[in-house]
Tab-separated table of C-alpha atoms in Angstrom:
chain	number	residue	atom	x	y	z
A	145	MET	CA	5.998	-13.286	18.831
A	146	ASP	CA	8.441	-11.753	16.333
A	147	VAL	CA	10.323	-13.877	13.812
A	148	ALA	CA	13.690	-13.625	15.563
A	149	ALA	CA	12.161	-14.975	18.783
A	150	MET	CA	10.363	-17.724	16.827
A	151	PHE	CA	13.641	-18.732	15.207
A	152	ILE	CA	15.502	-18.852	18.522
A	153	THR	CA	12.707	-20.950	20.055
A	154	TYR	CA	12.910	-23.336	17.106
A	155	LEU	CA	16.680	-23.704	17.540
A	156	ASN	CA	16.363	-24.384	21.263
A	157	ASP	CA	13.503	-26.868	20.802
A	158	ASN	CA	15.580	-28.811	18.295
A	159	SER	CA	18.884	-28.662	20.227
A	160	LEU	CA	20.532	-26.574	17.517
A	161	PRO	CA	23.154	-23.847	18.035
A	162	CYS	CA	21.513	-20.536	18.862
A	163	ASP	CA	24.554	-18.290	19.167
A	164	ALA	CA	25.278	-15.861	16.325
A	165	GLU	CA	28.417	-17.664	15.164
A	166	GLY	CA	26.990	-21.174	15.447
A	167	VAL	CA	23.866	-20.798	13.297
A	168	GLN	CA	24.361	-22.271	9.827
A	169	PRO	CA	22.367	-21.930	6.573
A	170	GLU	CA	20.959	-25.442	7.003
A	171	HIS	CA	19.446	-24.390	10.340
A	172	VAL	CA	17.695	-21.432	8.709
A	173	ARG	CA	16.592	-23.682	5.859
A	174	ALA	CA	15.090	-26.216	8.280
A	175	PHE	CA	13.244	-23.472	10.150
A	176	LEU	CA	11.726	-22.140	6.921
A	177	VAL	CA	10.577	-25.634	5.921
A	178	TYR	CA	9.043	-26.024	9.376
A	179	GLU	CA	7.199	-22.700	9.044
A	180	ARG	CA	6.000	-23.576	5.553
A	181	HIS	CA	4.361	-26.758	6.850
A	182	ARG	CA	3.135	-25.167	10.079
A	183	THR	CA	1.509	-22.168	8.396
A	184	SER	CA	1.870	-21.460	4.682
A	185	PRO	CA	4.448	-20.645	1.982
A	186	ALA	CA	3.520	-16.963	2.242
A	187	SER	CA	4.130	-16.956	5.992
A	188	ALA	CA	7.478	-18.725	5.522
A	189	ASP	CA	8.423	-16.057	2.988
A	190	VAL	CA	7.660	-13.332	5.538
A	191	CYS	CA	9.908	-15.165	8.004
A	192	PHE	CA	12.674	-15.343	5.407
A	193	ARG	CA	12.529	-11.611	4.696
A	194	ASN	CA	12.518	-10.675	8.373
A	195	LEU	CA	15.367	-13.057	9.176
A	196	ARG	CA	17.407	-11.661	6.300
A	197	VAL	CA	17.078	-8.132	7.674
A	198	TRP	CA	17.876	-9.291	11.230
A	199	TRP	CA	20.964	-11.281	10.234
A	200	ASN	CA	22.258	-8.496	7.986
A	201	TRP	CA	22.035	-6.249	11.028
A	202	LEU	CA	23.844	-8.783	13.244
A	203	CYS	CA	26.613	-9.125	10.611
A	204	SER	CA	26.983	-5.379	10.055
A	205	PRO	CA	30.280	-3.734	11.116
A	206	GLU	CA	28.440	-1.629	13.680
A	207	ILE	CA	27.024	-4.657	15.500
A	208	ALA	CA	29.572	-7.353	14.526
A	209	GLU	CA	27.864	-10.188	16.400
A	210	ARG	CA	28.907	-12.577	13.631
A	211	THR	CA	32.135	-12.653	11.633
A	212	ALA	CA	30.912	-15.202	9.059
A	213	PRO	CA	28.496	-14.173	6.275
A	214	SER	CA	24.778	-14.190	7.000
A	215	PRO	CA	23.304	-17.712	7.197
A	216	VAL	CA	20.172	-16.493	5.385
A	217	LEU	CA	20.883	-17.314	1.743
A	218	LYS	CA	18.980	-15.881	-1.204
A	219	ALA	CA	18.647	-19.360	-2.706
A	220	ASP	CA	16.681	-20.539	0.350
A	221	ARG	CA	13.821	-18.070	-0.092
A	222	PRO	CA	10.534	-20.039	-0.025
A	223	GLN	CA	8.613	-20.298	-3.273
A	224	VAL	CA	5.190	-18.708	-2.917
A	225	PRO	CA	2.503	-19.724	-5.449
A	226	ALA	CA	1.393	-16.680	-7.414
A	227	LYS	CA	-2.183	-15.503	-6.865
A	228	VAL	CA	-4.103	-13.233	-9.160
A	229	ARG	CA	-4.473	-9.841	-7.483
A	230	ALA	CA	-7.909	-8.203	-7.481
A	231	TYR	CA	-8.122	-4.755	-9.066
A	232	ILE	CA	-10.800	-2.092	-9.238
A	233	THR	CA	-12.023	-1.771	-12.819
A	234	GLU	CA	-13.133	1.530	-14.292
A	235	ALA	CA	-16.749	0.329	-14.280
A	236	GLU	CA	-16.477	-0.707	-10.613
A	237	GLN	CA	-14.997	2.660	-9.650
A	238	ARG	CA	-17.903	4.450	-11.337
A	239	ARG	CA	-20.353	2.277	-9.379
A	240	LEU	CA	-18.495	2.968	-6.129
A	241	LEU	CA	-18.572	6.722	-6.714
A	242	ALA	CA	-22.267	6.507	-7.601
A	243	THR	CA	-22.974	5.298	-4.044
A	244	ALA	CA	-21.706	8.678	-2.770
A	245	ALA	CA	-23.536	11.025	-5.153
A	246	SER	CA	-25.307	13.303	-2.659
A	247	ASN	CA	-24.010	16.518	-1.098
A	248	SER	CA	-24.063	15.109	2.435
A	249	PHE	CA	-20.922	15.326	4.570
A	250	GLU	CA	-20.470	11.553	4.505
A	251	ASP	CA	-20.885	11.221	0.743
A	252	ARG	CA	-18.520	14.112	-0.010
A	253	ARG	CA	-15.914	12.660	2.352
A	254	ASP	CA	-16.197	9.122	1.008
A	255	LYS	CA	-16.180	10.266	-2.628
A	256	ALA	CA	-13.011	12.268	-1.990
A	257	LEU	CA	-11.347	9.277	-0.326
A	258	MET	CA	-12.289	6.823	-3.076
A	259	THR	CA	-11.152	9.281	-5.768
A	260	ILE	CA	-7.748	9.778	-4.108
A	261	LEU	CA	-7.279	6.030	-3.673
A	262	TYR	CA	-8.053	5.371	-7.341
A	263	ASP	CA	-5.914	8.312	-8.441
A	264	ALA	CA	-2.707	7.671	-6.487
A	265	GLY	CA	-3.097	4.549	-4.313
A	266	PRO	CA	-1.849	5.753	-0.893
A	267	ARG	CA	-1.656	3.397	2.090
A	268	ALA	CA	-4.569	3.640	4.519
A	269	SER	CA	-2.464	4.869	7.445
A	270	GLY	CA	-0.757	7.553	5.381
A	271	LEU	CA	-4.009	8.898	3.946
A	272	MET	CA	-5.993	8.882	7.178
A	273	ASN	CA	-3.312	10.702	9.176
A	274	VAL	CA	-3.251	13.799	6.957
A	275	ARG	CA	-3.502	16.909	9.149
A	276	TYR	CA	-5.629	19.944	8.347
A	277	THR	CA	-5.658	23.174	10.346
A	278	PRO	CA	-7.294	25.910	8.239
A	279	HIS	CA	-6.255	28.592	10.763
A	280	GLN	CA	-2.609	27.530	10.295
A	281	PRO	CA	-2.266	26.926	6.540
A	282	ASP	CA	1.527	26.729	6.651
A	283	SER	CA	1.514	23.816	9.085
A	284	HIS	CA	-1.054	21.406	7.651
A	285	ASP	CA	-0.705	18.735	4.980
A	286	VAL	CA	-3.206	19.922	2.366
A	287	ASP	CA	-1.961	21.908	-0.636
A	288	LEU	CA	-4.904	22.264	-2.993
A	289	LYS	CA	-3.190	24.917	-5.085
A	290	GLY	CA	-0.325	22.501	-5.731
A	291	ARG	CA	-2.785	19.583	-5.966
A	292	ARG	CA	-1.038	17.411	-3.391
A	293	LEU	CA	-1.307	15.958	0.122
A	294	ARG	CA	1.604	15.404	2.479
A	295	ILE	CA	1.460	11.886	3.888
A	296	THR	CA	3.752	9.811	6.065
A	297	LEU	CA	5.034	6.640	4.441
A	298	LYS	CA	5.703	3.309	6.088
A	299	GLY	CA	8.970	3.876	7.929
A	300	GLY	CA	8.259	7.515	8.746
A	301	ASP	CA	9.401	9.378	5.630
A	302	GLU	CA	7.223	12.264	4.447
A	303	HIS	CA	5.901	12.202	0.882
A	304	TRP	CA	3.890	14.615	-1.246
A	305	LEU	CA	1.090	12.594	-2.835
A	306	PRO	CA	0.048	14.132	-6.179
A	307	LEU	CA	-3.635	14.654	-6.934
A	308	GLY	CA	-5.276	14.885	-10.338
A	309	ARG	CA	-7.882	17.546	-11.060
A	310	ALA	CA	-10.802	15.280	-10.137
A	311	ALA	CA	-9.216	14.278	-6.808
A	312	ALA	CA	-8.328	17.886	-5.915
A	313	GLN	CA	-11.878	18.987	-6.763
A	314	ALA	CA	-13.339	16.191	-4.605
A	315	VAL	CA	-11.146	17.278	-1.667
A	316	ASP	CA	-12.202	20.902	-2.172
A	317	ARG	CA	-15.896	19.933	-2.076
A	318	TYR	CA	-15.266	17.844	1.039
A	319	LEU	CA	-13.530	20.758	2.777
A	320	ARG	CA	-16.616	22.912	2.283
A	321	ALA	CA	-18.753	20.214	3.914
A	322	ARG	CA	-16.118	19.731	6.630
A	323	SER	CA	-16.286	23.407	7.625
A	324	ALA	CA	-19.813	22.841	9.015
A	325	HIS	CA	-18.754	19.828	11.113
A	326	SER	CA	-18.972	20.325	14.879
A	327	LYS	CA	-15.325	19.192	15.263
A	328	ALA	CA	-13.987	21.193	12.312
A	329	GLN	CA	-12.123	23.775	14.386
A	330	ALA	CA	-10.968	21.526	17.216
A	331	SER	CA	-9.691	18.533	15.228
A	332	PRO	CA	-6.250	18.673	13.553
A	333	TRP	CA	-7.199	15.842	11.174
A	334	LEU	CA	-8.418	16.203	7.598
A	335	TRP	CA	-10.783	13.235	7.631
A	336	LEU	CA	-13.475	13.578	10.270
A	337	GLY	CA	-15.937	10.966	11.495
A	338	ILE	CA	-19.697	11.222	11.298
A	339	GLN	CA	-21.129	13.809	13.702
A	340	GLY	CA	-22.578	12.326	16.852
A	341	ARG	CA	-20.253	9.313	16.934
A	342	ASN	CA	-17.577	8.759	19.556
A	343	THR	CA	-14.565	9.863	17.523
A	344	SER	CA	-13.974	12.852	15.288
A	345	HIS	CA	-10.960	11.313	13.514
A	346	MET	CA	-11.631	8.712	10.837
A	347	SER	CA	-9.095	5.908	11.345
A	348	PRO	CA	-7.537	3.471	8.842
A	349	GLU	CA	-9.967	0.861	10.180
A	350	GLY	CA	-12.807	3.296	9.514
A	351	LEU	CA	-11.579	3.699	5.935
A	352	ARG	CA	-11.541	-0.069	5.434
A	353	ASP	CA	-15.053	-0.402	6.873
A	354	MET	CA	-16.283	2.390	4.600
A	355	LEU	CA	-14.855	0.701	1.500
A	356	VAL	CA	-16.433	-2.629	2.404
A	357	ARG	CA	-19.787	-0.876	2.879
A	358	ARG	CA	-19.499	1.021	-0.400
A	359	GLY	CA	-18.428	-2.144	-2.201
A	360	ASP	CA	-21.499	-3.955	-0.908
A	361	LEU	CA	-23.734	-1.084	-2.037
A	362	ALA	CA	-22.109	-1.149	-5.483
A	363	GLY	CA	-22.540	-4.914	-5.782
A	364	ILE	CA	-18.817	-5.584	-6.211
A	365	GLN	CA	-17.653	-9.135	-5.618
A	366	GLY	CA	-14.906	-9.539	-3.025
A	367	ARG	CA	-14.022	-6.991	-0.425
A	368	VAL	CA	-12.971	-3.545	-1.571
A	369	HIS	CA	-9.988	-2.425	0.515
A	370	PRO	CA	-7.141	0.133	0.318
A	371	HIS	CA	-4.564	-2.369	-0.991
A	372	ARG	CA	-6.889	-3.307	-3.832
A	373	TYR	CA	-6.797	0.367	-4.805
A	374	ARG	CA	-3.002	0.472	-4.415
A	375	GLY	CA	-2.457	-2.068	-7.169
A	376	THR	CA	-5.188	-0.473	-9.274
A	377	ALA	CA	-3.553	2.952	-9.208
A	378	ALA	CA	-0.195	1.457	-10.213
A	379	HIS	CA	-1.777	-0.496	-13.089
A	380	GLU	CA	-3.808	2.460	-14.381
A	381	LEU	CA	-0.803	4.775	-14.322
A	382	LEU	CA	1.365	2.252	-16.173
A	383	ALA	CA	-1.401	1.595	-18.717
A	384	ALA	CA	-1.680	5.341	-19.341
A	385	GLY	CA	2.029	5.552	-20.175
A	386	ALA	CA	3.720	6.329	-16.848
A	387	SER	CA	7.192	4.840	-16.441
A	388	ASP	CA	8.064	2.397	-13.667
A	389	SER	CA	10.091	5.117	-11.944
A	390	ASP	CA	7.135	7.526	-12.176
A	391	VAL	CA	4.838	5.009	-10.500
A	392	GLN	CA	7.444	4.220	-7.850
A	393	SER	CA	7.726	7.925	-7.040
A	394	ILE	CA	3.980	8.645	-7.089
A	395	LEU	CA	3.158	5.795	-4.717
A	396	GLY	CA	6.151	6.458	-2.467
A	397	TRP	CA	7.859	3.094	-2.954
A	398	LYS	CA	11.572	2.742	-2.226
A	399	THR	CA	12.278	-0.080	-4.670
A	400	ARG	CA	11.381	-0.920	-8.252
A	401	GLU	CA	10.292	-4.412	-7.141
A	402	MET	CA	7.170	-2.966	-5.507
A	403	VAL	CA	5.868	-1.902	-8.919
A	404	ASP	CA	5.940	-5.529	-10.067
A	405	HIS	CA	4.525	-6.699	-6.740
A	406	TYR	CA	1.409	-4.549	-7.053
A	407	ALA	CA	0.943	-4.226	-10.825
A	408	GLY	CA	2.782	-7.191	-12.336
A	409	ASP	CA	-0.349	-9.340	-12.666
A	410	LEU	CA	-1.717	-7.139	-15.444
A	411	ALA	CA	1.587	-6.641	-17.275
A	412	ALA	CA	0.437	-8.897	-20.115
A	413	GLU	CA	-2.754	-6.877	-20.523
A	414	ARG	CA	-0.780	-3.640	-20.696
A	415	ALA	CA	1.592	-5.230	-23.202
A	416	ARG	CA	-1.330	-6.230	-25.448
A	417	GLU	CA	-2.714	-2.691	-25.333
A	418	THR	CA	0.725	-1.302	-26.171
A	419	HIS	CA	1.077	-3.723	-29.081
A	420	ALA	CA	-2.332	-2.684	-30.412
A	421	ARG	CA	-1.092	0.909	-30.532
A	422	LEU	CA	2.391	0.173	-31.843
A	423	SER	CA	1.903	-2.929	-34.012
A	424	PRO	CA	4.821	-3.091	-36.508
A	425	ALA	CA	2.645	-4.734	-39.161
A	426	ASP	CA	-0.066	-2.101	-38.751
A	427	ARG	CA	2.501	0.695	-39.134
A	428	LEU	CA	3.970	-1.001	-42.183
A	429	THR	CA	0.616	-1.151	-43.944
A	430	ALA	CA	-0.756	2.169	-42.667
A	431	GLY	CA	-2.185	4.208	-45.512
A	432	LYS	CA	-1.847	1.394	-48.039
A	433	PRO	CA	-4.835	-0.266	-49.777
C-alpha cells in the first residue's frame, strides 16, 4: 500500500477529514506519530517525505485540489537516530578483488564490477542495465575510449558515469572474456550471466548476491552491497580532494544533500586528514629549528 493510501485509511479509521481542504497539519502530525510507533522512526520519515511530495502536487496550480498551503510542515519531520554507515576500506577492497584474481569469465566480470563500484559508486539498477552491442558501437552504452559508461539514473535520466584507468582496464579485460560467451552476440546487455544458467543477463539481484559471496570469501564482516560502495566512492573522492559538486555530478545526484547522506559519517575523518596537511602551526614552524 502506498503512503497516500495509508494516510487516507488512517484518516477514515480515526473519523478525521479526508478531503484535500479539510486535512490539517495536526492530522498529518498524528499520522506520523502513529507510523513511528507502529514501525520505526525511519519508516515515519519515509512517510513524511512521500506525503510532502504528494501534498505539494495537490497544492500545485496545475492540480489545485487545495487552496490552503500544504499541511505537511517541515517542522513535523520525524527525527531519525543517526546510524554509522558501513564503508569499504582500501584493505577490504583489495581483499575483495583478490577473490577474483583468475582469468575466468566470472572473475573478470566480477572484478570489473567491483572496481567500477569502488571507483564511481553507481546504483545497482543503473550499472546492470548498461547495454553493449559490439556490432552497433554507436548505439551501446560503453565508451572505453572516453572512459565512461552511460547509465540510467533513478527517475529515468541518462548519465555518463566516469571511469578511472583501472576501471576502464578491468572493463576492457572483461569484454575480451565476454566475446567468448555463448550469448555474446545475441544479448544486448553488457553484464552476462554464467554460461549454462537460465539467464544471460546479470540482474541487480545477481549483483547483490555476487557481492555477498565475494564478501564472505574475503572475510568481511557485514554484508557487502552496492549501497555500501556508493557511500565509499563518495567518501574516497572527497578525501582525495574532489569538491561536493564534483561528487554530486560523478554519482548522478540531483541535490547536494545526497553527498552528506552518503558520505557525511566520515566528514570528521576527512577534516582531520585535511588539518594534518594544512596545519597552521606546522606551516608557521616549517623550516625552522
